[in-house]
mmCIF file of C-alpha atoms in Angstrom:
data_model
loop_
_atom_site.group_PDB
_atom_site.id
_atom_site.type_symbol
_atom_site.label_atom_id
_atom_site.label_comp_id
_atom_site.label_asym_id
_atom_site.label_seq_id
_atom_site.Cartn_x
_atom_site.Cartn_y
_atom_site.Cartn_z
ATOM 1 C CA ASP A 1332 7.659 -34.350 16.769
ATOM 2 C CA ILE A 1333 10.617 -32.629 15.034
ATOM 3 C CA VAL A 1334 12.817 -35.291 13.456
ATOM 4 C CA MET A 1335 16.492 -34.544 13.333
ATOM 5 C CA THR A 1336 18.525 -36.429 10.447
ATOM 6 C CA GLN A 1337 22.330 -36.336 10.549
ATOM 7 C CA SER A 1338 24.613 -37.097 7.594
ATOM 8 C CA PRO A 1339 26.841 -38.931 7.129
ATOM 9 C CA ASP A 1340 26.343 -41.832 9.530
ATOM 10 C CA SER A 1341 30.223 -42.167 9.788
ATOM 11 C CA LEU A 1342 33.136 -40.346 8.569
ATOM 12 C CA ALA A 1343 36.779 -40.718 8.328
ATOM 13 C CA VAL A 1344 39.153 -37.832 7.920
ATOM 14 C CA SER A 1345 42.910 -37.443 7.906
ATOM 15 C CA LEU A 1346 44.636 -35.834 10.794
ATOM 16 C CA GLY A 1347 44.664 -31.986 10.174
ATOM 17 C CA GLU A 1348 41.975 -32.082 7.656
ATOM 18 C CA ARG A 1349 38.511 -30.576 7.766
ATOM 19 C CA ALA A 1350 35.499 -32.747 9.065
ATOM 20 C CA THR A 1351 31.999 -31.580 8.134
ATOM 21 C CA ILE A 1352 28.790 -33.124 9.874
ATOM 22 C CA ASN A 1353 25.335 -32.047 8.724
ATOM 23 C CA CYS A 1354 22.100 -31.988 10.353
ATOM 24 C CA LYS A 1355 18.746 -31.244 8.937
ATOM 25 C CA SER A 1356 15.530 -30.703 11.021
ATOM 26 C CA SER A 1357 11.903 -31.460 9.830
ATOM 27 C CA GLN A 1358 10.833 -28.082 10.723
ATOM 28 C CA SER A 1359 12.489 -24.727 11.322
ATOM 29 C CA LEU A 1360 14.285 -24.294 14.659
ATOM 30 C CA LEU A 1361 14.451 -20.567 14.135
ATOM 31 C CA TYR A 1362 12.476 -18.573 16.579
ATOM 32 C CA SER A 1363 12.184 -15.379 14.918
ATOM 33 C CA SER A 1364 11.269 -13.253 17.909
ATOM 34 C CA TYR A 1365 14.618 -13.886 19.292
ATOM 35 C CA ASN A 1366 16.469 -14.590 15.927
ATOM 36 C CA LYS A 1367 17.910 -17.696 17.497
ATOM 37 C CA ASN A 1368 18.246 -21.275 16.089
ATOM 38 C CA TYR A 1369 17.514 -23.730 18.866
ATOM 39 C CA LEU A 1370 20.043 -26.306 17.834
ATOM 40 C CA ALA A 1371 22.914 -27.851 19.893
ATOM 41 C CA TRP A 1372 25.870 -30.097 19.044
ATOM 42 C CA TYR A 1373 27.447 -32.546 21.265
ATOM 43 C CA GLN A 1374 30.492 -34.918 21.322
ATOM 44 C CA GLN A 1375 30.561 -38.188 23.020
ATOM 45 C CA LYS A 1376 33.419 -40.466 23.621
ATOM 46 C CA PRO A 1377 33.072 -43.858 24.808
ATOM 47 C CA GLY A 1378 32.029 -44.569 28.425
ATOM 48 C CA GLN A 1379 31.311 -40.722 28.847
ATOM 49 C CA PRO A 1380 28.221 -38.585 28.846
ATOM 50 C CA PRO A 1381 27.886 -36.318 25.945
ATOM 51 C CA LYS A 1382 29.597 -32.878 26.095
ATOM 52 C CA LEU A 1383 27.931 -29.689 24.797
ATOM 53 C CA LEU A 1384 29.980 -28.272 22.102
ATOM 54 C CA ILE A 1385 27.701 -25.600 20.315
ATOM 55 C CA TYR A 1386 24.488 -24.033 21.324
ATOM 56 C CA TRP A 1387 22.127 -21.481 19.570
ATOM 57 C CA ALA A 1388 23.571 -23.340 16.250
ATOM 58 C CA SER A 1389 26.747 -21.473 16.386
ATOM 59 C CA THR A 1390 27.898 -20.372 19.839
ATOM 60 C CA ARG A 1391 30.788 -22.468 21.313
ATOM 61 C CA GLY A 1392 30.412 -23.716 24.828
ATOM 62 C CA SER A 1393 33.194 -22.537 27.317
ATOM 63 C CA GLY A 1394 36.410 -24.427 26.910
ATOM 64 C CA VAL A 1395 35.527 -25.719 23.506
ATOM 65 C CA PRO A 1396 38.468 -25.354 20.922
ATOM 66 C CA ASP A 1397 37.911 -22.745 18.306
ATOM 67 C CA ARG A 1398 38.634 -25.550 15.547
ATOM 68 C CA PHE A 1399 34.719 -26.500 16.278
ATOM 69 C CA SER A 1400 32.241 -24.340 14.465
ATOM 70 C CA GLY A 1401 28.604 -24.377 13.993
ATOM 71 C CA SER A 1402 26.799 -22.760 11.216
ATOM 72 C CA GLY A 1403 23.397 -23.023 9.554
ATOM 73 C CA SER A 1404 19.752 -21.591 10.148
ATOM 74 C CA GLY A 1405 16.320 -22.811 9.968
ATOM 75 C CA THR A 1406 16.329 -26.531 8.938
ATOM 76 C CA ASP A 1407 19.900 -26.983 7.850
ATOM 77 C CA PHE A 1408 23.014 -27.034 10.017
ATOM 78 C CA THR A 1409 26.620 -27.869 9.977
ATOM 79 C CA LEU A 1410 29.247 -28.728 12.546
ATOM 80 C CA THR A 1411 32.859 -28.224 11.355
ATOM 81 C CA ILE A 1412 36.028 -29.317 12.848
ATOM 82 C CA SER A 1413 38.528 -27.202 10.926
ATOM 83 C CA SER A 1414 41.585 -29.371 11.661
ATOM 84 C CA LEU A 1415 41.081 -32.622 12.974
ATOM 85 C CA GLN A 1416 42.930 -33.823 16.061
ATOM 86 C CA ALA A 1417 43.175 -37.317 17.376
ATOM 87 C CA GLU A 1418 41.174 -36.491 20.360
ATOM 88 C CA ASP A 1419 38.219 -35.490 18.188
ATOM 89 C CA VAL A 1420 37.455 -39.049 17.485
ATOM 90 C CA ALA A 1421 33.947 -39.364 18.925
ATOM 91 C CA VAL A 1422 30.331 -39.751 18.019
ATOM 92 C CA TYR A 1423 28.746 -36.287 17.252
ATOM 93 C CA TYR A 1424 24.966 -35.580 17.832
ATOM 94 C CA CYS A 1425 22.874 -32.522 16.802
ATOM 95 C CA GLN A 1426 19.633 -31.924 19.094
ATOM 96 C CA GLN A 1427 16.785 -29.496 18.636
ATOM 97 C CA TYR A 1428 15.567 -27.739 21.884
ATOM 98 C CA TYR A 1429 12.924 -25.564 19.761
ATOM 99 C CA SER A 1430 10.212 -27.798 20.887
ATOM 100 C CA SER A 1431 9.828 -28.905 24.668
ATOM 101 C CA TRP A 1432 9.883 -32.422 23.293
ATOM 102 C CA TYR A 1433 13.490 -32.592 22.430
ATOM 103 C CA THR A 1434 14.980 -34.749 19.856
ATOM 104 C CA PHE A 1435 18.428 -35.771 18.817
ATOM 105 C CA GLY A 1436 20.005 -36.862 15.453
ATOM 106 C CA GLN A 1437 21.072 -40.465 15.087
ATOM 107 C CA GLY A 1438 24.734 -39.497 15.590
ATOM 108 C CA THR A 1439 27.795 -39.378 13.239
ATOM 109 C CA LYS A 1440 30.830 -41.352 14.022
ATOM 110 C CA LEU A 1441 33.932 -39.708 13.464
ATOM 111 C CA GLU A 1442 37.353 -41.682 12.896
ATOM 112 C CA ILE A 1443 40.768 -40.983 11.793
ATOM 113 C CA LYS A 1444 41.670 -41.985 8.120
ATOM 114 C CA GLU B 1450 31.546 -28.333 42.218
ATOM 115 C CA VAL B 1451 28.348 -28.640 40.006
ATOM 116 C CA GLN B 1452 27.417 -32.193 40.049
ATOM 117 C CA LEU B 1453 24.680 -34.650 38.960
ATOM 118 C CA VAL B 1454 24.638 -38.162 40.457
ATOM 119 C CA GLU B 1455 22.277 -40.946 39.125
ATOM 120 C CA SER B 1456 21.375 -43.956 41.154
ATOM 121 C CA GLY B 1457 18.742 -46.662 41.314
ATOM 122 C CA GLY B 1458 19.565 -48.592 38.146
ATOM 123 C CA GLY B 1459 19.730 -52.405 38.143
ATOM 124 C CA LEU B 1460 18.319 -55.520 36.375
ATOM 125 C CA VAL B 1461 14.561 -55.766 36.416
ATOM 126 C CA LEU B 1462 11.915 -58.300 34.909
ATOM 127 C CA PRO B 1463 9.807 -57.134 32.020
ATOM 128 C CA GLY B 1464 6.674 -55.682 33.335
ATOM 129 C CA GLY B 1465 8.678 -54.536 36.538
ATOM 130 C CA SER B 1466 9.349 -51.187 38.102
ATOM 131 C CA LEU B 1467 12.243 -49.067 38.956
ATOM 132 C CA ARG B 1468 12.724 -45.634 40.596
ATOM 133 C CA LEU B 1469 15.806 -43.542 39.388
ATOM 134 C CA SER B 1470 17.155 -40.763 41.409
ATOM 135 C CA CYS B 1471 19.466 -37.829 40.399
ATOM 136 C CA ALA B 1472 21.102 -35.806 43.198
ATOM 137 C CA ALA B 1473 22.108 -32.394 42.294
ATOM 138 C CA SER B 1474 24.750 -30.317 44.023
ATOM 139 C CA GLY B 1475 26.802 -27.111 43.507
ATOM 140 C CA PHE B 1476 23.930 -25.053 41.914
ATOM 141 C CA THR B 1477 20.449 -23.864 42.934
ATOM 142 C CA PHE B 1478 18.325 -26.953 41.705
ATOM 143 C CA SER B 1479 15.083 -25.259 42.060
ATOM 144 C CA ALA B 1480 15.968 -22.707 39.456
ATOM 145 C CA TYR B 1481 16.323 -24.960 36.425
ATOM 146 C CA TRP B 1482 14.400 -27.178 34.194
ATOM 147 C CA MET B 1483 15.606 -30.865 34.361
ATOM 148 C CA SER B 1484 15.550 -33.689 31.972
ATOM 149 C CA TRP B 1485 16.261 -37.474 31.633
ATOM 150 C CA VAL B 1486 17.916 -38.648 28.646
ATOM 151 C CA ARG B 1487 18.707 -42.338 27.739
ATOM 152 C CA GLN B 1488 21.026 -44.453 25.544
ATOM 153 C CA ALA B 1489 20.624 -47.937 24.681
ATOM 154 C CA PRO B 1490 23.930 -49.934 24.353
ATOM 155 C CA GLY B 1491 25.584 -49.091 21.067
ATOM 156 C CA LYS B 1492 22.822 -46.707 20.216
ATOM 157 C CA GLY B 1493 22.106 -42.855 20.093
ATOM 158 C CA LEU B 1494 20.777 -40.683 22.494
ATOM 159 C CA GLU B 1495 17.095 -40.283 23.361
ATOM 160 C CA TRP B 1496 15.463 -37.546 25.410
ATOM 161 C CA VAL B 1497 12.789 -39.264 27.689
ATOM 162 C CA ALA B 1498 11.287 -36.484 29.821
ATOM 163 C CA ASN B 1499 11.570 -33.017 31.360
ATOM 164 C CA ILE B 1500 10.225 -30.968 34.123
ATOM 165 C CA LYS B 1501 9.924 -27.355 34.974
ATOM 166 C CA GLN B 1502 11.499 -25.720 37.881
ATOM 167 C CA ASP B 1503 8.365 -25.835 40.066
ATOM 168 C CA GLY B 1504 7.033 -29.166 38.489
ATOM 169 C CA SER B 1505 4.199 -27.352 36.762
ATOM 170 C CA GLU B 1506 4.983 -28.305 33.166
ATOM 171 C CA ILE B 1507 6.195 -31.899 32.201
ATOM 172 C CA HIS B 1508 6.664 -33.506 28.740
ATOM 173 C CA TYR B 1509 7.555 -37.034 27.842
ATOM 174 C CA VAL B 1510 8.638 -38.838 24.754
ATOM 175 C CA ASP B 1511 5.706 -40.944 23.343
ATOM 176 C CA SER B 1512 7.400 -44.285 24.050
ATOM 177 C CA VAL B 1513 7.436 -43.782 27.669
ATOM 178 C CA LYS B 1514 4.111 -41.796 28.152
ATOM 179 C CA GLY B 1515 1.584 -43.441 30.683
ATOM 180 C CA ARG B 1516 4.443 -45.823 32.033
ATOM 181 C CA PHE B 1517 7.199 -43.312 33.178
ATOM 182 C CA THR B 1518 6.693 -40.420 35.613
ATOM 183 C CA ILE B 1519 9.303 -37.714 36.172
ATOM 184 C CA SER B 1520 9.220 -35.693 39.450
ATOM 185 C CA ARG B 1521 11.464 -33.530 41.533
ATOM 186 C CA ASP B 1522 11.960 -32.702 45.188
ATOM 187 C CA ASN B 1523 13.273 -29.106 45.371
ATOM 188 C CA VAL B 1524 14.066 -29.552 49.119
ATOM 189 C CA LYS B 1525 16.130 -32.446 48.602
ATOM 190 C CA ASP B 1526 17.685 -31.165 45.418
ATOM 191 C CA SER B 1527 16.663 -34.310 43.649
ATOM 192 C CA LEU B 1528 15.270 -35.466 40.380
ATOM 193 C CA TYR B 1529 13.324 -38.798 40.018
ATOM 194 C CA LEU B 1530 12.087 -41.208 37.285
ATOM 195 C CA GLN B 1531 9.577 -43.624 38.162
ATOM 196 C CA MET B 1532 9.478 -46.337 35.438
ATOM 197 C CA ASN B 1533 6.517 -48.844 35.500
ATOM 198 C CA SER B 1534 5.670 -51.736 33.048
ATOM 199 C CA LEU B 1535 9.276 -51.690 31.798
ATOM 200 C CA ARG B 1536 9.977 -53.425 28.395
ATOM 201 C CA ALA B 1537 13.272 -54.883 26.886
ATOM 202 C CA GLU B 1538 13.671 -51.623 24.734
ATOM 203 C CA ASP B 1539 13.972 -49.474 27.897
ATOM 204 C CA THR B 1540 17.233 -50.941 28.422
ATOM 205 C CA ALA B 1541 19.615 -48.209 28.510
ATOM 206 C CA ALA B 1542 21.990 -45.964 30.473
ATOM 207 C CA TYR B 1543 19.764 -42.985 31.857
ATOM 208 C CA TYR B 1544 21.335 -39.741 32.313
ATOM 209 C CA CYS B 1545 19.870 -36.706 34.061
ATOM 210 C CA ALA B 1546 20.881 -33.323 32.460
ATOM 211 C CA THR B 1547 20.340 -29.625 32.556
ATOM 212 C CA ASN B 1548 21.394 -26.257 31.234
ATOM 213 C CA LEU B 1549 23.002 -23.946 33.769
ATOM 214 C CA LYS B 1550 25.353 -21.397 31.991
ATOM 215 C CA TYR B 1551 23.746 -20.518 28.853
ATOM 216 C CA GLN B 1552 20.142 -19.604 29.295
ATOM 217 C CA ALA B 1553 19.510 -22.185 26.591
ATOM 218 C CA VAL B 1554 16.974 -24.482 28.173
ATOM 219 C CA GLY B 1555 17.396 -27.798 26.656
ATOM 220 C CA ALA B 1556 20.983 -27.461 25.538
ATOM 221 C CA PHE B 1557 22.370 -29.647 28.230
ATOM 222 C CA ASP B 1558 25.838 -28.323 29.427
ATOM 223 C CA ILE B 1559 25.610 -30.453 32.722
ATOM 224 C CA TRP B 1560 25.212 -34.283 32.592
ATOM 225 C CA GLY B 1561 25.616 -36.946 35.258
ATOM 226 C CA GLN B 1562 27.598 -40.086 34.754
ATOM 227 C CA GLY B 1563 24.347 -42.272 34.196
ATOM 228 C CA THR B 1564 22.884 -45.185 35.784
ATOM 229 C CA MET B 1565 22.217 -48.454 33.768
ATOM 230 C CA VAL B 1566 18.934 -49.982 33.549
ATOM 231 C CA THR B 1567 18.579 -53.643 32.230
ATOM 232 C CA VAL B 1568 15.162 -55.136 31.422
ATOM 233 C CA SER B 1569 15.574 -58.796 30.958
ATOM 234 C CA SER B 1570 14.274 -62.197 32.077
#
């Protein structure tokens, strides 16, 4: 199985500041034939199902604010929130879909400092 | 409106069985891979199983292999998860999920609200 490891486990950032969450996979998620990284990012707020933010490692989902961005390739990925808003308080997960046995990272809890 | 609605959760004794259902509407159900994802209380997300459009390809996470069976009925636009030999560690909210918009099978843009399964004596 592909193991996904996020860092940090929790993060406190001031409003308007940048938040950065890292995700590392145990094997490359880059499918070279398509030049795509099979990596997604989700946001989950209490009592709600997850919401897809980013797919193909760097493509924002429809309606996702442009303060959210994804980067990275191969085994190392980053989710960046450029200017933290109060409504961004949530748990964030990365997930690989390179293998048909999908796996998620353990989650990163983002709070306001 | 695109919608996934899970049902069938509840309280069950260890070793017991439950069958979860997920009713799809607002899209051509038969055209998409479908998955079950679970989340234990206060814990992270765990993908459980997926099934190809015609049911010809199925995968499970190791912890449920041999105990859970995923299936679908493309006439009834429904996804199922038959759960047998349930254990306390299967206690979780179970979500059905799929990808409709982005041709990125496995990046779930559509989720149900979940159904809670509690395994306890």
